[in-house]
Short mmCIF file of C-alpha atoms and ligand atoms in Angstrom, two decimals:
data_model
loop_
_atom_site.label_atom_id
_atom_site.label_comp_id
_atom_site.label_asym_id
_atom_site.label_seq_id
_atom_site.Cartn_x
_atom_site.Cartn_y
_atom_site.Cartn_z
CA MET A 1 0.00 0.00 0.00
CA SER A 2 1.28 3.50 -0.80
CA ASN A 3 1.10 6.27 1.80
CA LEU A 4 -2.15 7.73 0.48
CA LYS A 5 -5.03 5.28 0.48
CA HIS A 6 -8.02 4.81 -1.74
CA VAL A 7 -10.81 4.48 0.84
CA ALA A 8 -14.35 3.31 0.11
CA VAL A 9 -17.21 3.90 2.56
CA VAL A 10 -20.14 1.51 2.05
CA GLY A 11 -23.30 2.98 3.62
CA ALA A 12 -21.91 6.50 3.37
CA THR A 13 -25.35 8.12 3.82
CA GLY A 14 -26.18 6.26 7.05
CA ALA A 15 -25.91 7.37 10.66
CA VAL A 16 -22.53 5.60 10.97
CA GLY A 17 -21.30 6.35 7.43
CA VAL A 18 -21.63 10.11 7.92
CA GLU A 19 -19.57 9.84 11.14
CA MET A 20 -16.95 7.78 9.31
CA LEU A 21 -16.35 10.64 6.88
CA ARG A 22 -16.01 13.03 9.82
CA CYS A 23 -13.55 10.74 11.62
CA LEU A 24 -11.43 10.25 8.48
CA GLU A 25 -11.30 14.01 8.01
CA GLN A 26 -10.78 15.06 11.64
CA ARG A 27 -8.10 12.45 12.32
CA GLY A 28 -6.20 13.31 9.14
CA PHE A 29 -6.41 9.80 7.73
CA PRO A 30 -4.24 9.61 4.60
CA VAL A 31 -7.07 9.50 2.06
CA GLY A 32 -5.78 9.79 -1.51
CA ARG A 33 -9.09 8.95 -3.14
CA LEU A 34 -12.55 8.50 -1.63
CA THR A 35 -15.36 6.36 -3.04
CA LEU A 36 -18.78 6.77 -1.42
CA LEU A 37 -21.23 3.91 -1.87
CA ALA A 38 -24.86 3.47 -0.87
CA SER A 39 -28.09 2.12 -2.35
CA ALA A 40 -29.55 3.13 -5.73
CA ARG A 41 -31.77 5.57 -3.76
CA SER A 42 -28.74 7.72 -2.96
CA ALA A 43 -26.79 7.41 -6.22
CA GLY A 44 -25.97 10.87 -7.60
CA LYS A 45 -26.37 12.70 -4.29
CA LYS A 46 -23.29 14.48 -2.96
CA GLN A 47 -21.44 14.57 0.34
CA THR A 48 -18.63 16.92 1.34
CA PHE A 49 -15.19 15.66 2.35
CA LYS A 50 -12.37 18.09 3.11
CA GLY A 51 -14.35 20.88 1.46
CA GLU A 52 -14.91 18.98 -1.78
CA GLU A 53 -18.10 17.38 -3.03
CA VAL A 54 -17.99 13.65 -3.64
CA THR A 55 -20.78 11.97 -5.63
CA ILE A 56 -22.35 8.88 -4.11
CA GLN A 57 -22.38 5.79 -6.31
CA GLU A 58 -24.61 2.76 -6.18
CA LEU A 59 -22.88 -0.21 -4.55
CA THR A 60 -22.19 -3.04 -7.00
CA ALA A 61 -19.82 -6.01 -7.09
CA ASP A 62 -17.49 -3.90 -9.29
CA SER A 63 -17.28 -0.94 -6.91
CA PHE A 64 -13.92 -1.87 -5.38
CA ALA A 65 -11.35 -1.69 -8.20
CA GLY A 66 -8.22 -0.02 -6.81
CA VAL A 67 -9.67 0.37 -3.28
CA ASP A 68 -7.15 -0.17 -0.44
CA ILE A 69 -9.51 0.03 2.55
CA ALA A 70 -13.28 -0.49 2.49
CA LEU A 71 -15.25 0.62 5.54
CA PHE A 72 -18.58 -1.25 5.50
CA SER A 73 -21.59 0.11 7.36
CA ALA A 74 -24.75 -0.91 5.52
CA GLY A 75 -26.01 -3.93 7.47
CA GLY A 76 -25.09 -7.60 7.71
CA GLY A 77 -26.67 -8.69 4.42
CA ILE A 78 -24.69 -6.12 2.43
CA SER A 79 -21.47 -7.14 4.21
CA ARG A 80 -22.16 -10.81 3.51
CA ASP A 81 -22.81 -10.16 -0.18
CA PHE A 82 -20.23 -7.47 -0.98
CA ALA A 83 -17.27 -7.76 1.44
CA PRO A 84 -15.94 -10.82 -0.48
CA HIS A 85 -15.95 -8.73 -3.71
CA ALA A 86 -13.96 -6.00 -1.96
CA VAL A 87 -11.41 -8.53 -0.66
CA LYS A 88 -11.15 -10.14 -4.09
CA ALA A 89 -10.37 -6.72 -5.56
CA GLY A 90 -7.49 -6.37 -3.08
CA ALA A 91 -9.08 -4.18 -0.39
CA VAL A 92 -8.97 -4.77 3.36
CA VAL A 93 -12.51 -4.60 4.75
CA VAL A 94 -13.34 -3.12 8.16
CA ASP A 95 -16.90 -4.27 8.79
CA ASN A 96 -19.36 -2.67 11.19
CA SER A 97 -22.06 -5.30 10.93
CA SER A 98 -22.31 -8.38 13.12
CA PHE A 99 -21.97 -10.74 10.15
CA PHE A 100 -18.27 -11.68 10.44
CA ARG A 101 -17.65 -10.91 14.12
CA MET A 102 -17.59 -14.45 15.48
CA ASP A 103 -15.85 -15.97 12.42
CA PRO A 104 -12.60 -17.42 13.84
CA THR A 105 -10.66 -16.23 10.78
CA VAL A 106 -11.78 -12.62 11.31
CA PRO A 107 -10.15 -10.47 14.01
CA LEU A 108 -12.62 -8.55 16.19
CA VAL A 109 -10.84 -5.47 17.41
CA VAL A 110 -11.01 -2.60 19.87
CA PRO A 111 -7.59 -1.00 19.24
CA GLU A 112 -7.10 0.06 22.89
CA ILE A 113 -7.50 -3.62 23.88
CA ASN A 114 -6.34 -5.98 21.14
CA ALA A 115 -4.79 -3.94 18.33
CA ALA A 116 -2.24 -6.72 17.81
CA ASP A 117 -5.02 -8.98 16.45
CA VAL A 118 -5.31 -6.76 13.36
CA LYS A 119 -2.21 -8.33 11.84
CA ASN A 120 -3.93 -11.75 11.72
CA HIS A 121 -6.53 -10.58 9.23
CA GLN A 122 -7.21 -12.42 5.99
CA GLY A 123 -8.91 -9.48 4.28
CA ILE A 124 -11.69 -8.71 6.78
CA ILE A 125 -11.54 -7.15 10.26
CA ALA A 126 -14.72 -6.81 12.31
CA ASN A 127 -15.78 -3.87 14.44
CA PRO A 128 -17.51 -4.97 17.65
CA ASN A 129 -21.06 -4.42 18.83
CA CYS A 130 -21.39 -0.86 20.14
CA THR A 131 -22.61 -1.71 23.67
CA THR A 132 -19.84 -4.29 24.03
CA ALA A 133 -17.08 -1.96 22.82
CA ILE A 134 -18.14 0.85 25.17
CA SER A 135 -18.45 -1.52 28.16
CA LEU A 136 -15.04 -3.08 27.51
CA MET A 137 -13.35 0.33 27.44
CA ALA A 138 -13.87 0.37 31.23
CA LEU A 139 -14.05 -3.36 31.95
CA TYR A 140 -10.81 -4.39 30.26
CA PRO A 141 -8.46 -2.20 32.37
CA LEU A 142 -10.23 -3.52 35.48
CA HIS A 143 -9.83 -7.06 34.14
CA GLN A 144 -6.09 -6.51 33.77
CA ALA A 145 -5.90 -5.37 37.40
CA PHE A 146 -8.31 -7.78 39.10
CA GLY A 147 -9.27 -10.54 36.60
CA VAL A 148 -12.95 -10.34 35.67
CA ARG A 149 -15.06 -13.51 36.11
CA ARG A 150 -18.54 -12.31 35.18
CA ILE A 151 -20.74 -9.25 34.88
CA PHE A 152 -24.40 -8.39 35.35
CA ALA A 153 -25.35 -5.40 33.23
CA SER A 154 -28.23 -3.30 31.90
CA SER A 155 -27.85 -1.03 28.90
CA TYR A 156 -29.68 2.22 28.14
CA GLN A 157 -29.31 2.48 24.37
CA ALA A 158 -29.80 5.53 22.16
CA VAL A 159 -32.01 5.45 19.07
CA SER A 160 -29.17 6.44 16.71
CA GLY A 161 -27.85 2.93 17.42
CA THR A 162 -30.65 1.73 15.12
CA GLY A 163 -29.81 4.20 12.33
CA ALA A 164 -31.18 7.25 10.58
CA GLN A 165 -34.83 6.11 10.46
CA ALA A 166 -34.93 5.53 14.22
CA ILE A 167 -33.60 9.04 14.90
CA GLU A 168 -36.45 10.39 12.77
CA GLU A 169 -39.01 8.19 14.58
CA LEU A 170 -38.09 9.59 18.02
CA ALA A 171 -38.05 13.17 16.66
CA LYS A 172 -41.43 12.71 14.98
CA GLN A 173 -43.09 11.18 18.04
CA SER A 174 -41.70 13.92 20.30
CA ARG A 175 -43.03 16.61 17.96
CA GLU A 176 -46.42 14.87 17.79
CA TRP A 177 -46.75 14.89 21.58
CA ALA A 178 -45.69 18.53 21.87
CA SER A 179 -47.78 19.83 18.98
CA GLU A 180 -50.94 18.24 20.35
CA ASN A 181 -50.40 19.94 23.74
CA ARG A 182 -50.92 16.61 25.45
CA ALA A 183 -50.82 16.22 29.23
CA TRP A 184 -47.87 14.37 30.80
CA ASP A 185 -50.10 11.38 31.54
CA ALA A 186 -51.39 11.19 27.96
CA ALA A 187 -48.08 10.28 26.39
CA LYS A 188 -49.31 7.31 24.37
CA LEU A 189 -49.61 8.58 20.80
CA ALA A 190 -52.18 7.69 18.15
CA SER A 191 -49.58 7.19 15.39
CA GLN A 192 -48.13 3.73 14.83
CA PRO A 193 -44.38 3.10 15.30
CA HIS A 194 -42.43 1.91 12.24
CA VAL A 195 -38.88 1.19 13.37
CA TYR A 196 -39.45 -0.13 16.91
CA PRO A 197 -42.15 -2.58 18.01
CA HIS A 198 -43.54 0.08 20.41
CA GLN A 199 -43.57 3.86 20.76
CA ILE A 200 -40.04 4.93 21.76
CA ALA A 201 -40.80 8.50 22.85
CA PHE A 202 -41.37 8.65 26.65
CA ASN A 203 -40.81 4.90 26.89
CA ALA A 204 -38.18 2.25 27.73
CA ILE A 205 -38.26 -0.87 25.52
CA PRO A 206 -36.48 -3.99 26.89
CA HIS A 207 -36.05 -5.41 23.40
CA VAL A 208 -32.93 -4.74 21.30
CA ASP A 209 -32.35 -7.13 18.37
CA SER A 210 -34.22 -10.43 18.09
CA PHE A 211 -35.02 -12.92 20.85
CA LEU A 212 -33.24 -16.27 21.21
CA ASP A 213 -34.74 -19.49 22.63
CA SER A 214 -32.95 -18.74 25.93
CA GLY A 215 -35.06 -15.58 26.40
CA TYR A 216 -32.03 -13.31 25.97
CA THR A 217 -31.75 -11.20 22.81
CA LYS A 218 -28.94 -11.49 20.27
CA GLU A 219 -27.72 -8.03 21.33
CA GLU A 220 -27.53 -9.17 24.98
CA MET A 221 -25.40 -12.22 24.16
CA LYS A 222 -22.92 -10.15 22.13
CA MET A 223 -21.42 -8.86 25.39
CA GLU A 224 -20.37 -12.39 26.44
CA ASN A 225 -19.48 -13.76 23.00
CA GLU A 226 -17.65 -10.72 21.63
CA GLY A 227 -16.20 -9.87 25.07
CA ARG A 228 -14.55 -13.34 25.22
CA LYS A 229 -13.02 -12.89 21.77
CA ILE A 230 -11.77 -9.32 22.25
CA MET A 231 -10.34 -9.88 25.76
CA HIS A 232 -8.98 -13.36 24.86
CA HIS A 233 -10.91 -14.56 27.90
CA PRO A 234 -12.92 -17.70 26.99
CA ASP A 235 -14.40 -18.07 30.51
CA PHE A 236 -15.88 -14.55 30.70
CA ARG A 237 -19.62 -14.59 31.48
CA ALA A 238 -22.17 -11.81 31.05
CA SER A 239 -25.87 -11.59 31.92
CA VAL A 240 -27.21 -8.49 30.19
CA THR A 241 -30.56 -6.76 29.68
CA CYS A 242 -30.51 -4.32 26.76
CA VAL A 243 -33.04 -1.49 26.83
CA ARG A 244 -33.79 1.09 24.15
CA ILE A 245 -34.52 4.53 25.61
CA PRO A 246 -35.56 7.87 24.08
CA VAL A 247 -32.04 9.33 23.95
CA PHE A 248 -30.76 10.43 20.54
CA ARG A 249 -27.10 9.67 20.94
CA ALA A 250 -24.71 7.78 23.31
CA HIS A 251 -25.29 4.48 25.08
CA SER A 252 -25.05 4.08 28.88
CA ILE A 253 -24.39 0.77 30.63
CA ALA A 254 -24.76 -0.04 34.34
CA ILE A 255 -22.37 -2.88 35.19
CA SER A 256 -21.78 -5.00 38.29
CA ALA A 257 -18.57 -6.96 37.76
CA GLU A 258 -17.16 -9.81 39.83
CA PHE A 259 -13.39 -10.35 39.86
CA GLU A 260 -10.93 -13.08 40.84
CA LYS A 261 -8.97 -10.75 43.11
CA PRO A 262 -10.33 -8.47 45.86
CA VAL A 263 -11.13 -5.05 44.42
CA ASP A 264 -9.52 -1.98 45.88
CA LEU A 265 -11.53 1.15 45.01
CA ALA A 266 -8.49 3.47 44.89
CA LYS A 267 -6.62 1.05 42.62
CA ALA A 268 -9.72 0.71 40.39
CA ARG A 269 -9.85 4.50 40.01
CA GLU A 270 -6.14 4.58 39.27
CA VAL A 271 -6.28 1.98 36.47
CA LEU A 272 -9.36 3.58 34.93
CA ALA A 273 -7.74 7.04 35.04
CA LYS A 274 -4.77 5.67 33.09
CA ALA A 275 -6.87 3.73 30.55
CA PRO A 276 -6.60 5.04 26.96
CA GLY A 277 -9.75 6.53 25.43
CA LEU A 278 -11.54 6.69 28.79
CA ASP A 279 -12.28 9.56 31.19
CA VAL A 280 -13.23 9.12 34.84
CA ILE A 281 -16.10 11.44 35.81
CA ASP A 282 -16.92 10.42 39.33
CA ASP A 283 -17.85 13.04 41.88
CA PRO A 284 -21.44 12.20 42.85
CA ALA A 285 -21.47 14.75 45.69
CA SER A 286 -21.09 17.48 43.06
CA LYS A 287 -23.56 15.70 40.74
CA HIS A 288 -20.73 14.77 38.38
CA TYR A 289 -21.09 11.46 36.59
CA PRO A 290 -21.09 10.55 32.88
CA LEU A 291 -24.21 11.67 31.01
CA ALA A 292 -25.28 10.69 27.49
CA LEU A 293 -25.90 14.35 26.60
CA ASP A 294 -22.34 15.30 27.58
CA ILE A 295 -20.60 12.30 26.01
CA ALA A 296 -22.50 12.56 22.67
CA GLY A 297 -20.07 13.64 19.94
CA ARG A 298 -16.96 12.84 22.02
CA ASP A 299 -14.30 10.30 21.10
CA HIS A 300 -13.61 9.24 24.69
CA CYS A 301 -15.94 7.04 26.71
CA ALA A 302 -16.47 7.93 30.38
CA VAL A 303 -16.91 5.93 33.58
CA GLY A 304 -18.32 6.97 36.96
CA ARG A 305 -20.51 5.92 39.92
CA LEU A 306 -17.67 3.64 41.01
CA ARG A 307 -18.50 1.68 44.17
CA LEU A 308 -17.77 -1.67 45.75
CA ASP A 309 -20.69 -3.90 44.82
CA CYS A 310 -22.74 -4.65 47.94
CA ALA A 311 -24.10 -7.96 46.61
CA LEU A 312 -20.97 -9.53 45.09
CA ASP A 313 -17.71 -10.70 46.64
CA ASN A 314 -14.80 -8.98 44.89
CA GLY A 315 -17.36 -6.87 43.04
CA LEU A 316 -17.32 -3.39 41.55
CA ALA A 317 -20.36 -1.49 40.27
CA PHE A 318 -19.95 1.29 37.71
CA TRP A 319 -21.67 3.31 34.98
CA VAL A 320 -20.02 3.66 31.58
CA VAL A 321 -21.17 5.93 28.74
CA GLY A 322 -19.91 6.19 25.17
CA ASP A 323 -20.99 7.66 21.85
CA GLN A 324 -21.98 4.49 20.02
CA LEU A 325 -21.77 6.19 16.62
CA LEU A 326 -18.12 6.98 17.39
CA LYS A 327 -16.39 4.50 19.73
CA GLY A 328 -19.14 1.96 19.06
CA ALA A 329 -18.81 2.26 15.28
CA ALA A 330 -17.17 4.95 13.09
CA LEU A 331 -14.25 5.99 15.30
CA ASN A 332 -13.33 2.41 16.19
CA ALA A 333 -13.44 1.45 12.48
CA VAL A 334 -11.16 4.35 11.52
CA GLN A 335 -8.81 3.47 14.41
CA ILE A 336 -8.63 -0.08 13.01
CA ALA A 337 -7.86 1.38 9.56
CA GLU A 338 -5.10 3.44 11.21
CA CYS A 339 -3.57 0.19 12.52
CA LEU A 340 -3.40 -0.97 8.88
CA VAL A 341 -1.41 2.03 7.69
P1 NAP B 1 -28.58 3.54 8.64
O1 NAP B 1 -28.52 4.91 9.20
O2 NAP B 1 -29.91 2.92 8.43
O3 NAP B 1 -27.75 3.52 7.27
C1 NAP B 1 -27.75 2.41 6.42
C2 NAP B 1 -26.80 2.66 5.25
O4 NAP B 1 -26.77 1.48 4.45
C3 NAP B 1 -27.23 3.81 4.35
O5 NAP B 1 -26.10 4.47 3.84
C4 NAP B 1 -27.94 3.07 3.23
O6 NAP B 1 -27.94 3.76 1.99
C5 NAP B 1 -27.06 1.85 3.10
N1 NAP B 1 -27.77 0.79 2.39
C6 NAP B 1 -28.96 0.25 2.68
N2 NAP B 1 -29.30 -0.67 1.76
C7 NAP B 1 -28.30 -0.69 0.86
C8 NAP B 1 -28.06 -1.40 -0.35
N3 NAP B 1 -28.93 -2.30 -0.81
N4 NAP B 1 -26.91 -1.16 -1.03
C9 NAP B 1 -26.02 -0.26 -0.58
N5 NAP B 1 -26.19 0.46 0.55
C10 NAP B 1 -27.32 0.24 1.26
O7 NAP B 1 -27.79 2.49 9.57
P2 NAP B 1 -26.52 2.72 10.54
O8 NAP B 1 -27.00 2.98 11.92
O9 NAP B 1 -25.60 3.70 9.91
O10 NAP B 1 -25.88 1.26 10.60
C11 NAP B 1 -25.15 0.71 9.53
C12 NAP B 1 -24.45 -0.56 10.00
O11 NAP B 1 -23.59 -0.27 11.11
C13 NAP B 1 -25.36 -1.68 10.48
O12 NAP B 1 -24.77 -2.91 10.13
C14 NAP B 1 -25.35 -1.53 11.98
O13 NAP B 1 -25.65 -2.72 12.65
C15 NAP B 1 -23.91 -1.12 12.20
N6 NAP B 1 -23.68 -0.38 13.45
C16 NAP B 1 -24.43 0.71 13.73
C17 NAP B 1 -24.18 1.40 14.91
C18 NAP B 1 -24.96 2.65 15.26
O14 NAP B 1 -24.72 3.20 16.35
N7 NAP B 1 -25.87 3.11 14.43
C19 NAP B 1 -23.20 0.96 15.79
C20 NAP B 1 -22.46 -0.18 15.46
C21 NAP B 1 -22.71 -0.84 14.29
P3 NAP B 1 -29.25 4.61 1.50
O15 NAP B 1 -29.19 5.92 2.27
O16 NAP B 1 -29.00 4.78 0.06
O17 NAP B 1 -30.45 3.79 1.83
#
């Protein structure tokens, strides 16, 4: 590969794709040529990169001639069908979908944790699930210090995690409630939801991704499965409840973690303060703790509400927040691409 790369973004018009362009630009990624790909619906539209307009093209099997790095963010089916074409054309694929994540030949990477795995790629590198990546930004440094055995966690996930249509659904429902001058206790709207199975405005939906026979959802099991692979920790266990809430941007996760070694609170703070890509915001007396509204748009994740868990031996409870469009998707993908150059 030469110094300047030909980069393709698949799903360039999506919630993640737009952030990918921003990350490439803001981080000064050595883009020599940029190809923007989306569905036929978007072909011919333009997006701006470094002050210049780039025309979006329809994704086809022939889209990847000369491409060095292809950032995929258009759903699992598109990755399944088109990533092999990109690899065949000589590109390295960084894939945001869940399709390749658990394939043993595909590295699954959070650069702050397992950047070294990138070199084992055979053409495709997977970007982890957003809730998992954000949780591990705090859990992994604690694991290195105390040896994590298992976690119990609940997520509070933003609608932008579902993409552009979900952002619009929350905005539309919020406007509907306000424009009808409804009372606080008349928050159930007449209009039917399209993206989520229930109204998301003024609600909390304990249903992210599809249900498995076990009663957990696929999203909930990603924490254990992907966490094992990223941390190289095959015995790691995670019981998770994922909840969609009416927040536009940034996921929050409440975690109770049990460790092999006794946990010392001061040492836990120390290792978290030194962890790359993570800020400690933990002064409850001054009402300082990580908030989705504050973390939205920021590269770093943040952890707070640190306390010894009162129901677990060797346990620590904490609250971690991250912008899932950035560390949970676009930023992490661009960081992986940076490992390649
Ligand atoms: P989104 O806002 O719905 O965007 C979807 C993108 O895929 C759009 O650019 C769309 O293009 C494109 N697309 C759809 N059908 C296509 C087709 N047949 N051919 C080519 N392009 C097509 O979704 P998103 O939130 O950005 O998510 C994209 C992917 O990233 C998904 O796999 C998702 O699971 C993953 N991811 C998302 C997040 C997040 O926080 N949102 C986090 C981690 C991973 P058009 O505009 O032309 O339809």
